[in-house]
mmCIF file of C-alpha atoms in Angstrom:
data_model
loop_
_atom_site.group_PDB
_atom_site.id
_atom_site.type_symbol
_atom_site.label_atom_id
_atom_site.label_comp_id
_atom_site.label_asym_id
_atom_site.label_seq_id
_atom_site.Cartn_x
_atom_site.Cartn_y
_atom_site.Cartn_z
ATOM 1 C CA MET A 38 -11.746 39.547 -40.058
ATOM 2 C CA PHE A 39 -13.250 40.476 -36.680
ATOM 3 C CA GLY A 40 -13.996 43.809 -35.044
ATOM 4 C CA ARG A 41 -15.310 47.197 -36.132
ATOM 5 C CA GLY A 42 -12.929 47.740 -39.031
ATOM 6 C CA SER A 43 -13.288 46.319 -42.527
ATOM 7 C CA ALA A 44 -10.200 44.767 -44.093
ATOM 8 C CA ARG A 45 -10.343 41.768 -46.383
ATOM 9 C CA LYS A 46 -7.819 39.764 -48.310
ATOM 10 C CA PRO A 47 -7.811 40.138 -52.090
ATOM 11 C CA VAL A 48 -9.889 37.492 -53.860
ATOM 12 C CA ALA A 49 -6.782 36.133 -55.570
ATOM 13 C CA THR A 50 -5.134 35.543 -52.173
ATOM 14 C CA VAL A 51 -8.200 33.752 -50.795
ATOM 15 C CA MET A 52 -8.442 31.522 -53.857
ATOM 16 C CA ALA A 53 -4.717 30.701 -53.721
ATOM 17 C CA GLU A 54 -5.116 29.593 -50.110
ATOM 18 C CA ILE A 55 -8.159 27.475 -51.018
ATOM 19 C CA ALA A 56 -6.224 25.875 -53.870
ATOM 20 C CA ALA A 57 -3.423 24.975 -51.444
ATOM 21 C CA TRP A 58 -5.879 23.383 -49.006
ATOM 22 C CA ARG A 59 -7.537 21.437 -51.797
ATOM 23 C CA GLN A 60 -4.170 20.179 -52.961
ATOM 24 C CA ALA A 61 -3.620 18.980 -49.387
ATOM 25 C CA GLY A 62 -6.859 16.993 -49.580
ATOM 26 C CA PHE A 63 -9.362 19.362 -47.963
ATOM 27 C CA ASN A 64 -12.608 20.017 -49.855
ATOM 28 C CA THR A 65 -14.452 22.105 -47.229
ATOM 29 C CA VAL A 66 -13.222 25.361 -45.708
ATOM 30 C CA HIS A 67 -14.574 27.942 -43.273
ATOM 31 C CA LEU A 68 -14.091 31.555 -44.350
ATOM 32 C CA VAL A 69 -13.325 33.546 -41.195
ATOM 33 C CA ASP A 70 -15.141 36.891 -41.219
ATOM 34 C CA ASP A 71 -17.742 37.730 -38.580
ATOM 35 C CA THR A 72 -19.815 39.769 -41.068
ATOM 36 C CA PHE A 73 -19.119 37.878 -44.282
ATOM 37 C CA THR A 74 -22.116 39.331 -46.167
ATOM 38 C CA ARG A 75 -21.604 42.912 -45.020
ATOM 39 C CA SER A 76 -20.751 44.289 -48.476
ATOM 40 C CA ALA A 77 -22.473 42.837 -51.549
ATOM 41 C CA ARG A 78 -20.086 44.783 -53.782
ATOM 42 C CA GLN A 79 -17.013 43.191 -52.211
ATOM 43 C CA LEU A 80 -18.676 39.795 -52.043
ATOM 44 C CA GLU A 81 -19.643 39.477 -55.720
ATOM 45 C CA PRO A 82 -16.180 38.711 -57.187
ATOM 46 C CA LEU A 83 -15.421 36.249 -54.390
ATOM 47 C CA LEU A 84 -18.689 34.354 -54.890
ATOM 48 C CA SER A 85 -17.995 34.171 -58.612
ATOM 49 C CA ALA A 86 -14.553 32.684 -57.958
ATOM 50 C CA LEU A 87 -15.857 30.255 -55.331
ATOM 51 C CA GLY A 88 -18.529 29.037 -57.735
ATOM 52 C CA ASP A 89 -15.847 28.078 -60.257
ATOM 53 C CA VAL A 90 -13.854 25.877 -57.864
ATOM 54 C CA GLY A 91 -15.789 22.678 -58.515
ATOM 55 C CA SER A 92 -18.818 20.701 -57.415
ATOM 56 C CA ASP A 93 -16.754 18.724 -54.875
ATOM 57 C CA PHE A 94 -15.860 21.901 -52.961
ATOM 58 C CA ALA A 95 -17.944 23.450 -50.155
ATOM 59 C CA TRP A 96 -17.503 26.292 -47.718
ATOM 60 C CA THR A 97 -19.066 27.846 -44.624
ATOM 61 C CA ALA A 98 -18.985 31.342 -43.121
ATOM 62 C CA MET A 99 -20.407 33.572 -40.397
ATOM 63 C CA THR A 100 -22.564 36.674 -40.649
ATOM 64 C CA ARG A 101 -25.290 38.721 -38.988
ATOM 65 C CA ALA A 102 -28.976 37.969 -39.371
ATOM 66 C CA ASP A 103 -29.701 41.467 -40.678
ATOM 67 C CA LEU A 104 -27.090 41.179 -43.467
ATOM 68 C CA VAL A 105 -28.789 38.520 -45.597
ATOM 69 C CA ASN A 106 -31.895 38.162 -47.763
ATOM 70 C CA PRO A 107 -33.326 35.335 -49.895
ATOM 71 C CA ALA A 108 -31.635 36.502 -53.109
ATOM 72 C CA LEU A 109 -28.210 36.787 -51.481
ATOM 73 C CA LEU A 110 -28.542 33.408 -49.781
ATOM 74 C CA SER A 111 -29.425 31.811 -53.115
ATOM 75 C CA CYS A 112 -26.223 33.278 -54.588
ATOM 76 C CA LEU A 113 -24.215 31.904 -51.675
ATOM 77 C CA GLY A 114 -25.772 28.470 -52.091
ATOM 78 C CA ARG A 115 -24.997 28.371 -55.807
ATOM 79 C CA SER A 116 -21.365 29.265 -55.118
ATOM 80 C CA GLY A 117 -20.902 26.297 -52.784
ATOM 81 C CA CYS A 118 -21.924 27.628 -49.367
ATOM 82 C CA VAL A 119 -23.309 24.795 -47.223
ATOM 83 C CA GLY A 120 -23.488 26.486 -43.819
ATOM 84 C CA LEU A 121 -23.793 29.906 -42.170
ATOM 85 C CA LEU A 122 -23.305 30.785 -38.506
ATOM 86 C CA TYR A 123 -25.486 33.545 -37.054
ATOM 87 C CA GLY A 124 -24.903 35.261 -33.717
ATOM 88 C CA VAL A 125 -28.523 35.961 -32.800
ATOM 89 C CA ASP A 126 -27.479 36.442 -29.149
ATOM 90 C CA THR A 127 -30.937 36.944 -27.655
ATOM 91 C CA GLY A 128 -34.614 37.045 -28.521
ATOM 92 C CA SER A 129 -35.215 39.908 -26.115
ATOM 93 C CA PRO A 130 -35.188 43.475 -27.519
ATOM 94 C CA GLU A 131 -34.318 44.796 -24.050
ATOM 95 C CA ALA A 132 -31.336 42.443 -23.769
ATOM 96 C CA LEU A 133 -30.165 43.436 -27.258
ATOM 97 C CA ALA A 134 -30.250 47.078 -26.192
ATOM 98 C CA ARG A 135 -28.145 46.269 -23.123
ATOM 99 C CA LEU A 136 -25.612 44.523 -25.387
ATOM 100 C CA SER A 137 -25.393 47.687 -27.540
ATOM 101 C CA LYS A 138 -25.850 45.613 -30.685
ATOM 102 C CA ARG A 139 -25.413 47.575 -33.892
ATOM 103 C CA ALA A 140 -28.125 45.606 -35.674
ATOM 104 C CA VAL A 141 -31.657 46.568 -34.689
ATOM 105 C CA ARG A 142 -33.781 45.134 -37.491
ATOM 106 C CA TYR A 143 -33.441 41.384 -37.481
ATOM 107 C CA PRO A 144 -35.641 39.395 -39.873
ATOM 108 C CA ASP A 145 -38.165 36.991 -38.415
ATOM 109 C CA ILE A 146 -36.045 34.051 -37.305
ATOM 110 C CA ALA A 147 -38.371 31.381 -38.702
ATOM 111 C CA GLU A 148 -38.304 33.113 -42.086
ATOM 112 C CA LEU A 149 -34.516 33.442 -41.857
ATOM 113 C CA ALA A 150 -34.196 29.719 -41.179
ATOM 114 C CA LEU A 151 -36.470 28.959 -44.131
ATOM 115 C CA TRP A 152 -34.499 31.262 -46.467
ATOM 116 C CA ASN A 153 -31.339 29.318 -45.632
ATOM 117 C CA VAL A 154 -32.925 25.895 -46.033
ATOM 118 C CA GLU A 155 -34.422 26.862 -49.402
ATOM 119 C CA ALA A 156 -30.958 28.024 -50.546
ATOM 120 C CA GLY A 157 -29.431 24.673 -49.559
ATOM 121 C CA ILE A 158 -27.580 26.233 -46.624
ATOM 122 C CA ALA A 159 -27.570 24.783 -43.105
ATOM 123 C CA PRO A 160 -27.962 27.675 -40.643
ATOM 124 C CA THR A 161 -26.616 27.645 -37.104
ATOM 125 C CA PHE A 162 -28.158 30.137 -34.688
ATOM 126 C CA TYR A 163 -26.232 31.038 -31.531
ATOM 127 C CA PHE A 164 -28.198 32.313 -28.524
ATOM 128 C CA LEU A 165 -26.508 33.624 -25.372
ATOM 129 C CA ILE A 166 -28.412 32.368 -22.345
ATOM 130 C CA ASP A 167 -28.302 33.877 -18.855
ATOM 131 C CA LEU A 168 -26.417 37.007 -19.758
ATOM 132 C CA LEU A 169 -25.539 39.411 -16.979
ATOM 133 C CA ARG A 170 -28.713 41.319 -15.975
ATOM 134 C CA ASP A 171 -30.955 38.958 -17.959
ATOM 135 C CA THR A 172 -34.397 38.400 -16.458
ATOM 136 C CA MET A 173 -36.514 35.269 -16.698
ATOM 137 C CA HIS A 174 -38.625 37.131 -19.242
ATOM 138 C CA ASP A 175 -35.517 37.705 -21.391
ATOM 139 C CA LEU A 176 -34.724 34.000 -21.170
ATOM 140 C CA GLU A 177 -38.258 33.002 -22.131
ATOM 141 C CA LEU A 178 -38.166 35.304 -25.172
ATOM 142 C CA SER A 179 -34.833 33.820 -26.318
ATOM 143 C CA LEU A 180 -36.038 30.242 -25.928
ATOM 144 C CA ALA A 181 -39.250 31.031 -27.805
ATOM 145 C CA GLN A 182 -37.236 32.400 -30.743
ATOM 146 C CA ALA A 183 -34.842 29.452 -30.610
ATOM 147 C CA ALA A 184 -37.801 27.071 -30.703
ATOM 148 C CA ARG A 185 -39.206 28.786 -33.801
ATOM 149 C CA ALA A 186 -35.888 28.379 -35.639
ATOM 150 C CA SER A 187 -35.623 24.752 -34.539
ATOM 151 C CA ALA A 188 -39.135 24.059 -35.811
ATOM 152 C CA VAL A 189 -37.970 24.972 -39.327
ATOM 153 C CA ASP A 190 -34.553 23.301 -39.144
ATOM 154 C CA PRO A 191 -34.108 20.919 -36.182
ATOM 155 C CA GLY A 192 -30.595 21.011 -34.790
ATOM 156 C CA SER A 193 -29.874 24.531 -36.039
ATOM 157 C CA VAL A 194 -29.849 26.110 -32.570
ATOM 158 C CA ARG A 195 -26.941 26.472 -30.158
ATOM 159 C CA LEU A 196 -27.760 27.689 -26.647
ATOM 160 C CA ILE A 197 -24.640 29.195 -25.126
ATOM 161 C CA TRP A 198 -24.847 29.310 -21.348
ATOM 162 C CA CYS A 199 -22.798 32.277 -20.110
ATOM 163 C CA VAL A 200 -21.387 31.190 -16.771
ATOM 164 C CA SER A 201 -19.633 33.948 -14.859
ATOM 165 C CA TYR A 202 -16.451 33.221 -12.949
ATOM 166 C CA LEU A 203 -17.919 35.294 -10.127
ATOM 167 C CA GLU A 204 -21.426 33.874 -10.002
ATOM 168 C CA ARG A 205 -22.022 30.287 -11.039
ATOM 169 C CA PRO A 206 -25.690 29.319 -11.445
ATOM 170 C CA SER A 207 -27.271 27.492 -8.531
ATOM 171 C CA PRO A 208 -28.758 23.998 -9.057
ATOM 172 C CA ALA A 209 -32.208 25.551 -8.637
ATOM 173 C CA LYS A 210 -31.518 28.048 -11.414
ATOM 174 C CA GLN A 211 -30.170 25.309 -13.682
ATOM 175 C CA ASP A 212 -33.320 23.265 -13.010
ATOM 176 C CA MET A 213 -35.455 26.280 -13.956
ATOM 177 C CA HIS A 214 -33.550 26.606 -17.250
ATOM 178 C CA CYS A 215 -34.251 22.945 -18.045
ATOM 179 C CA ILE A 216 -37.935 23.384 -17.207
ATOM 180 C CA LEU A 217 -38.200 26.393 -19.507
ATOM 181 C CA ILE A 218 -36.489 24.519 -22.339
ATOM 182 C CA SER A 219 -38.796 21.536 -21.887
ATOM 183 C CA ARG A 220 -41.781 23.796 -22.589
ATOM 184 C CA HIS A 221 -40.651 24.076 -26.210
ATOM 185 C CA PRO A 222 -41.105 20.694 -27.950
ATOM 186 C CA THR A 223 -38.990 21.709 -30.960
ATOM 187 C CA LEU A 224 -35.997 22.096 -28.621
ATOM 188 C CA THR A 225 -36.469 18.634 -27.065
ATOM 189 C CA ARG A 226 -37.466 16.244 -29.831
ATOM 190 C CA CYS A 227 -37.858 12.587 -28.799
ATOM 191 C CA GLY A 228 -36.770 13.442 -25.273
ATOM 192 C CA ARG A 229 -33.366 14.663 -26.454
ATOM 193 C CA PRO A 230 -32.332 18.277 -27.072
ATOM 194 C CA SER A 231 -32.419 19.274 -30.742
ATOM 195 C CA ALA A 232 -30.646 22.413 -29.600
ATOM 196 C CA THR A 233 -27.019 21.927 -28.620
ATOM 197 C CA ILE A 234 -26.207 23.412 -25.220
ATOM 198 C CA VAL A 235 -22.730 24.836 -24.702
ATOM 199 C CA THR A 236 -21.355 26.289 -21.480
ATOM 200 C CA LYS A 237 -19.214 29.384 -21.916
ATOM 201 C CA PHE A 238 -17.175 30.593 -18.958
ATOM 202 C CA GLY A 239 -16.760 34.314 -18.565
ATOM 203 C CA ALA A 240 -18.810 37.381 -17.762
#
């Protein structure tokens, strides 16, 4: 589910769908829910059922950085979770405030990356770069946080360039972005980005 409301399928329905996909030959699924770990009470029966599927089955999901802890991640790993997507958005507190993000207490991103790795889960951290009204300071803070995550788990970072339909970045601004990224060795290992860069069109 996506959005402000909270509505989830019954565990039996989810498991029936997984069984159908497995019968069709698929052994990895992505559970679509933008705050998968929001409710530990609702999650417990699902994790128990997922853990009983079999050792050849794996799954991934998406959640917020402030909705996990080491104990919960260990439970997810034991139940077959192999990957979690996190919308970190920005490393700048000021930019987070402008986005009106509901989460205000994010764990240290290097610790978060380590918690996932220790649980056997591959984290993916999404950062939004060049948001409307972002300053160069905001960008530098985001890249610094992205570099810290990448130092723990190379390849775990996705830098999403937000390109507005109304204002496309100039070549000079794009060059400045590349220069800033190059200052963080963990984002450019062996001369190649260890952070995947994605261009997203829209305001």
